Short mmCIF file of C-alpha atoms in Angstrom, two decimals:
data_model
loop_
_atom_site.label_atom_id
_atom_site.label_comp_id
_atom_site.label_asym_id
_atom_site.label_seq_id
_atom_site.Cartn_x
_atom_site.Cartn_y
_atom_site.Cartn_z
CA UNK A 697 0.00 0.00 0.00
CA UNK A 698 1.43 3.33 -1.04
CA UNK A 699 2.22 5.76 1.68
CA UNK A 700 1.87 9.48 1.17
CA UNK A 701 4.70 11.72 2.30
CA UNK A 702 3.80 15.17 3.52
CA UNK A 703 6.16 18.11 3.69
CA UNK A 704 6.94 19.05 7.26
CA UNK A 705 8.65 22.15 8.60
CA UNK A 706 11.21 22.27 11.42
CA UNK A 707 8.93 24.61 13.40
CA UNK A 708 5.72 22.60 13.01
CA UNK A 709 4.15 22.31 16.41
CA UNK A 710 5.57 25.58 17.75
CA UNK A 711 2.46 27.68 17.01
CA UNK A 712 1.20 27.24 20.56
CA UNK A 713 4.42 28.53 22.12
CA UNK A 714 4.49 31.47 19.67
CA UNK A 715 0.86 32.31 20.50
CA UNK A 716 1.78 32.91 24.14
CA UNK A 717 3.91 35.90 23.17
CA UNK A 718 2.63 39.47 23.59
CA UNK A 719 1.40 41.52 20.63
CA UNK A 720 4.56 43.65 20.78
CA UNK A 721 6.61 40.61 19.70
CA UNK A 722 4.89 38.12 17.44
CA UNK A 723 6.73 35.17 15.93
CA UNK A 724 5.38 33.13 13.09
CA UNK A 725 6.89 30.21 11.22
CA UNK A 726 6.21 31.15 7.62
CA UNK A 727 4.96 28.52 5.17
CA UNK A 728 7.48 26.70 2.99
CA UNK A 729 9.59 28.92 0.72
CA UNK A 730 11.39 27.45 -2.26
CA UNK A 731 14.98 28.73 -2.21
CA UNK A 732 17.52 28.65 -4.98
CA UNK A 733 21.13 29.68 -4.55
CA UNK A 734 22.38 31.52 -7.63
CA UNK A 735 26.06 32.02 -8.35
CA UNK A 736 27.02 34.37 -11.18
CA UNK A 737 30.38 35.77 -12.18
CA UNK A 738 30.55 39.22 -10.59
CA UNK A 739 31.70 42.37 -12.33
CA UNK A 740 33.62 43.53 -9.27
CA UNK A 741 30.84 45.63 -7.82
CA UNK A 742 28.66 42.82 -6.45
CA UNK A 743 26.40 42.85 -9.49
CA UNK A 744 26.33 40.20 -12.20
CA UNK A 745 28.88 40.80 -14.93
CA UNK A 746 27.41 42.63 -17.91
CA UNK A 747 26.38 40.29 -20.69
CA UNK A 748 25.17 37.58 -18.34
CA UNK A 749 21.47 36.90 -18.44
CA UNK A 750 19.80 38.61 -15.54
CA UNK A 751 18.30 35.35 -14.41
CA UNK A 752 17.90 36.73 -10.91
CA UNK A 753 16.23 39.80 -12.35
CA UNK A 754 13.97 37.65 -14.49
CA UNK A 755 12.81 35.73 -11.45
CA UNK A 756 11.96 38.72 -9.33
CA UNK A 757 10.90 41.06 -12.11
CA UNK A 758 13.42 43.70 -11.15
CA UNK A 759 17.18 44.25 -11.09
CA UNK A 760 19.27 41.96 -8.87
CA UNK A 761 19.71 43.42 -5.41
CA UNK A 762 22.74 45.52 -4.59
CA UNK A 763 25.12 44.41 -1.82
CA UNK A 764 23.37 44.37 1.55
CA UNK A 765 19.85 44.52 0.15
CA UNK A 766 17.03 42.31 -1.04
CA UNK A 767 14.24 42.94 -3.52
CA UNK A 768 10.73 41.60 -3.43
CA UNK A 769 9.08 40.71 -6.71
CA UNK A 770 5.58 39.50 -7.39
CA UNK A 771 6.51 35.84 -7.59
CA UNK A 772 9.89 35.69 -5.91
CA UNK A 773 12.35 37.63 -3.77
CA UNK A 774 16.09 37.92 -4.36
CA UNK A 775 18.56 38.35 -1.50
CA UNK A 776 22.18 39.45 -1.84
CA UNK A 777 24.39 36.90 -0.06
CA UNK A 778 27.79 37.79 -1.47
CA UNK A 779 29.47 39.53 -4.41
CA UNK A 780 28.66 36.61 -6.72
CA UNK A 781 25.88 34.92 -4.81
CA UNK A 782 22.17 35.53 -4.50
CA UNK A 783 19.33 33.62 -2.90
CA UNK A 784 16.05 33.56 -4.80
CA UNK A 785 13.06 32.61 -2.65
CA UNK A 786 9.42 32.07 -3.50
CA UNK A 787 6.47 30.84 -1.47
CA UNK A 788 4.51 30.22 -4.68
CA UNK A 789 6.81 28.39 -7.10
CA UNK A 790 7.87 24.76 -6.50
CA UNK A 791 11.65 24.36 -5.98
CA UNK A 792 12.33 22.55 -9.26
CA UNK A 793 10.45 25.17 -11.28
CA UNK A 794 12.21 28.03 -9.52
CA UNK A 795 15.58 26.43 -10.10
CA UNK A 796 14.82 26.02 -13.81
CA UNK A 797 13.57 29.61 -14.03
CA UNK A 798 16.76 31.22 -12.73
CA UNK A 799 19.22 28.81 -14.33
CA UNK A 800 21.14 30.32 -17.22
CA UNK A 801 24.49 30.17 -18.97
CA UNK A 802 27.42 31.69 -17.11
CA UNK A 803 26.23 30.76 -13.67
CA UNK A 804 24.85 28.08 -11.39
CA UNK A 805 21.48 27.68 -9.72
CA UNK A 806 21.02 25.11 -6.98
CA UNK A 807 17.86 24.23 -5.09
CA UNK A 808 18.63 24.77 -1.39
CA UNK A 809 15.03 24.88 -0.15
CA UNK A 810 15.71 22.36 2.59
CA UNK A 811 18.64 24.34 3.96
CA UNK A 812 16.77 27.17 5.61
CA UNK A 813 13.38 27.85 7.11
CA UNK A 814 11.68 31.21 7.44
CA UNK A 815 10.59 32.96 10.62
CA UNK A 816 8.63 36.19 10.63
CA UNK A 817 9.20 38.54 13.58
CA UNK A 818 6.79 41.43 13.98
CA UNK A 819 5.72 43.94 16.60
CA UNK A 820 6.71 47.14 18.33
CA UNK A 821 9.55 45.38 20.16
CA UNK A 822 10.77 43.26 17.22
CA UNK A 823 13.96 45.30 16.85
CA UNK A 824 14.61 45.20 20.61
CA UNK A 825 14.40 41.41 20.56
CA UNK A 826 16.88 41.15 17.68
CA UNK A 827 19.27 43.62 19.30
CA UNK A 828 19.51 41.28 22.29
CA UNK A 829 21.65 38.94 20.22
CA UNK A 830 22.68 40.64 16.99
CA UNK A 831 25.63 43.02 16.80
CA UNK A 832 24.81 44.90 13.60
CA UNK A 833 23.15 48.31 13.75
CA UNK A 834 19.47 47.55 13.18
CA UNK A 835 18.22 51.13 13.53
CA UNK A 836 16.09 51.90 10.45
CA UNK A 837 18.51 54.66 9.41
CA UNK A 838 21.20 52.02 8.75
CA UNK A 839 18.98 48.94 8.27
CA UNK A 840 15.98 50.31 6.36
CA UNK A 841 13.25 48.46 4.52
CA UNK A 842 14.88 46.32 1.83
CA UNK A 843 18.09 45.79 3.81
CA UNK A 844 19.48 42.27 4.10
CA UNK A 845 22.32 40.97 6.25
CA UNK A 846 23.98 37.59 6.59
CA UNK A 847 25.02 37.61 10.21
CA UNK A 848 24.64 35.82 13.52
CA UNK A 849 21.63 36.05 15.82
CA UNK A 850 22.00 34.44 19.21
CA UNK A 851 25.16 32.80 17.79
CA UNK A 852 23.17 31.08 15.02
CA UNK A 853 23.90 32.02 11.44
CA UNK A 854 20.91 33.79 9.89
CA UNK A 855 19.88 35.88 6.94
CA UNK A 856 18.06 38.91 8.29
CA UNK A 857 15.64 40.87 6.10
CA UNK A 858 13.98 44.17 7.00
CA UNK A 859 10.42 44.36 5.68
CA UNK A 860 9.54 47.84 6.88
CA UNK A 861 11.31 51.06 7.72
CA UNK A 862 10.15 51.20 11.32
CA UNK A 863 12.01 48.23 12.78
CA UNK A 864 8.80 46.34 13.47
CA UNK A 865 8.81 43.69 10.74
CA UNK A 866 11.62 41.25 9.97
CA UNK A 867 12.04 37.97 8.17
CA UNK A 868 14.69 35.61 9.52
CA UNK A 869 16.08 32.79 7.38
CA UNK A 870 17.74 30.22 9.60
CA UNK A 871 19.19 26.80 8.92
CA UNK A 872 16.55 24.15 9.52
CA UNK A 873 18.66 22.35 12.12
CA UNK A 874 19.05 25.61 14.07
CA UNK A 875 15.37 26.60 13.79
CA UNK A 876 14.31 25.01 17.08
CA UNK A 877 17.24 26.56 18.90
CA UNK A 878 16.57 30.00 17.41
CA UNK A 879 12.84 29.78 18.16
CA UNK A 880 13.67 28.94 21.77
CA UNK A 881 16.17 31.81 21.84
CA UNK A 882 13.63 34.29 20.37
CA UNK A 883 10.95 33.28 22.86
CA UNK A 884 13.45 33.76 25.69
CA UNK A 885 14.53 37.15 24.32
CA UNK A 886 10.88 38.22 24.04
CA UNK A 887 10.06 37.25 27.62
CA UNK A 888 11.01 40.67 29.03
CA UNK A 889 8.41 42.35 26.82
CA UNK A 890 5.51 40.47 28.38
CA UNK A 891 3.28 42.78 30.38
CA UNK B 689 33.88 43.41 20.94
CA UNK B 690 36.11 44.60 18.15
CA UNK B 691 34.44 45.54 14.89
CA UNK B 692 36.12 44.65 11.60
CA UNK B 693 35.21 46.43 8.39
CA UNK B 694 34.23 43.93 5.72
CA UNK B 695 34.62 45.58 2.30
CA UNK B 696 31.23 44.14 1.31
CA UNK B 697 29.16 44.06 4.49
CA UNK B 698 30.56 46.95 6.52
CA UNK B 699 31.48 46.81 10.21
CA UNK B 700 30.80 43.42 11.78
CA UNK B 701 31.79 41.68 14.97
CA UNK B 702 35.17 39.99 15.14
CA UNK B 703 33.56 36.55 15.78
CA UNK B 704 32.07 36.60 12.27
CA UNK B 705 35.58 36.53 10.80
CA UNK B 706 38.22 33.90 10.22
CA UNK B 707 41.88 34.86 10.39
CA UNK B 708 44.11 33.90 7.50
CA UNK B 709 47.56 35.04 8.55
CA UNK B 710 49.97 37.34 6.78
CA UNK B 711 48.95 38.52 3.32
CA UNK B 712 51.15 38.39 0.26
CA UNK B 713 52.96 35.12 0.98
CA UNK B 714 53.51 33.84 -2.54
CA UNK B 715 53.29 30.11 -3.26
CA UNK B 716 56.64 28.87 -4.58
CA UNK B 717 56.83 28.77 -8.38
CA UNK B 718 58.46 25.32 -8.28
CA UNK B 719 57.64 23.69 -4.91
CA UNK B 720 59.46 20.46 -5.76
CA UNK B 721 62.75 22.31 -6.18
CA UNK B 722 62.71 23.72 -2.64
CA UNK B 723 64.96 22.37 0.07
CA UNK B 724 63.37 21.37 3.39
CA UNK B 725 64.61 24.59 4.94
CA UNK B 726 63.15 26.73 2.16
CA UNK B 727 59.84 24.86 2.40
CA UNK B 728 59.73 25.35 6.17
CA UNK B 729 60.46 29.02 5.60
CA UNK B 730 57.48 29.27 3.22
CA UNK B 731 55.12 27.30 5.48
CA UNK B 732 56.01 28.60 8.94
CA UNK B 733 58.14 31.75 8.85
CA UNK B 734 56.30 35.06 8.93
CA UNK B 735 57.35 38.66 9.44
CA UNK B 736 55.62 38.96 12.85
CA UNK B 737 56.23 42.71 13.19
CA UNK B 738 55.20 44.87 16.11
CA UNK B 739 53.13 47.37 14.16
CA UNK B 740 51.16 47.40 10.91
CA UNK B 741 50.78 44.04 9.21
CA UNK B 742 48.80 43.22 6.06
CA UNK B 743 46.63 40.21 6.85
CA UNK B 744 44.09 38.00 5.15
CA UNK B 745 40.64 37.85 6.74
CA UNK B 746 37.55 35.92 5.71
CA UNK B 747 34.06 37.11 6.58
CA UNK B 748 33.06 33.51 7.21
CA UNK B 749 29.70 34.19 8.91
CA UNK B 750 28.63 36.77 6.31
CA UNK B 751 29.52 37.10 2.64
CA UNK B 752 32.28 34.43 2.95
CA UNK B 753 34.73 36.54 0.98
CA UNK B 754 38.47 36.87 1.68
CA UNK B 755 39.99 40.32 1.88
CA UNK B 756 43.25 41.93 2.92
CA UNK B 757 43.33 44.39 5.81
CA UNK B 758 46.18 46.19 7.55
CA UNK B 759 46.10 45.76 11.32
CA UNK B 760 48.48 47.11 13.93
CA UNK B 761 49.62 44.05 15.88
CA UNK B 762 50.41 46.15 18.95
CA UNK B 763 47.06 47.94 19.26
CA UNK B 764 44.79 45.59 17.23
CA UNK B 765 43.49 48.66 15.40
CA UNK B 766 42.69 48.32 11.71
CA UNK B 767 43.97 50.93 9.30
CA UNK B 768 41.25 52.69 7.35
#
């Protein structure tokens, strides 16, 4: 008898713990995002070399993000990871399709969907929680909407994305095996904001 | 904690970086022709100055790129 396999997330079953948090710090495990790591020869400025197909741009419907930023398209988002490396994510497109969409000559595209999971951190104290364990300057003047940073949060490697310019909405991409640890860490960091 | 300026990511904490030793140590053109002493000199001997030293650093927890920075070995301060 055939068995059906269902996709599970590393933070399945945490919704109850997250629900106990105050409105000023809300944590949500976002639904599955397909993620494709794109490597393109750089032109020395952190942008793809001229002449290469803008496969990243094609996926997100805009120009590839500059160093330290990410761009959100209709179907997919592109995150700058390094001078020749971008991460294209999409909650809508299946991994294989996304990989095929951004693959082009002169570069490599690899499906890394299983590598990271996505956590959404929102609320008036969202920035305060992150600043408990992240050394980069997260004030909106230096980490505005559209900023992206590959850094450490509570000693776990994360990709941090700013979704608004007020420091109240972040997306955290964390390695799946660290997701439980980071969720525990975030809940602990948010404890002081309970009323 | 000391902040190190990554040319791509800007100032980040020292723990995000990996140290790569002195910069500009050229690999021998013909390694097989080296005597043991010359090979040991290439592998182990470094300038070790008290003062500015050009070093290789890798932003291993960020953009994972190697870069060269000049650091004063006496004060740990990086040259701008």
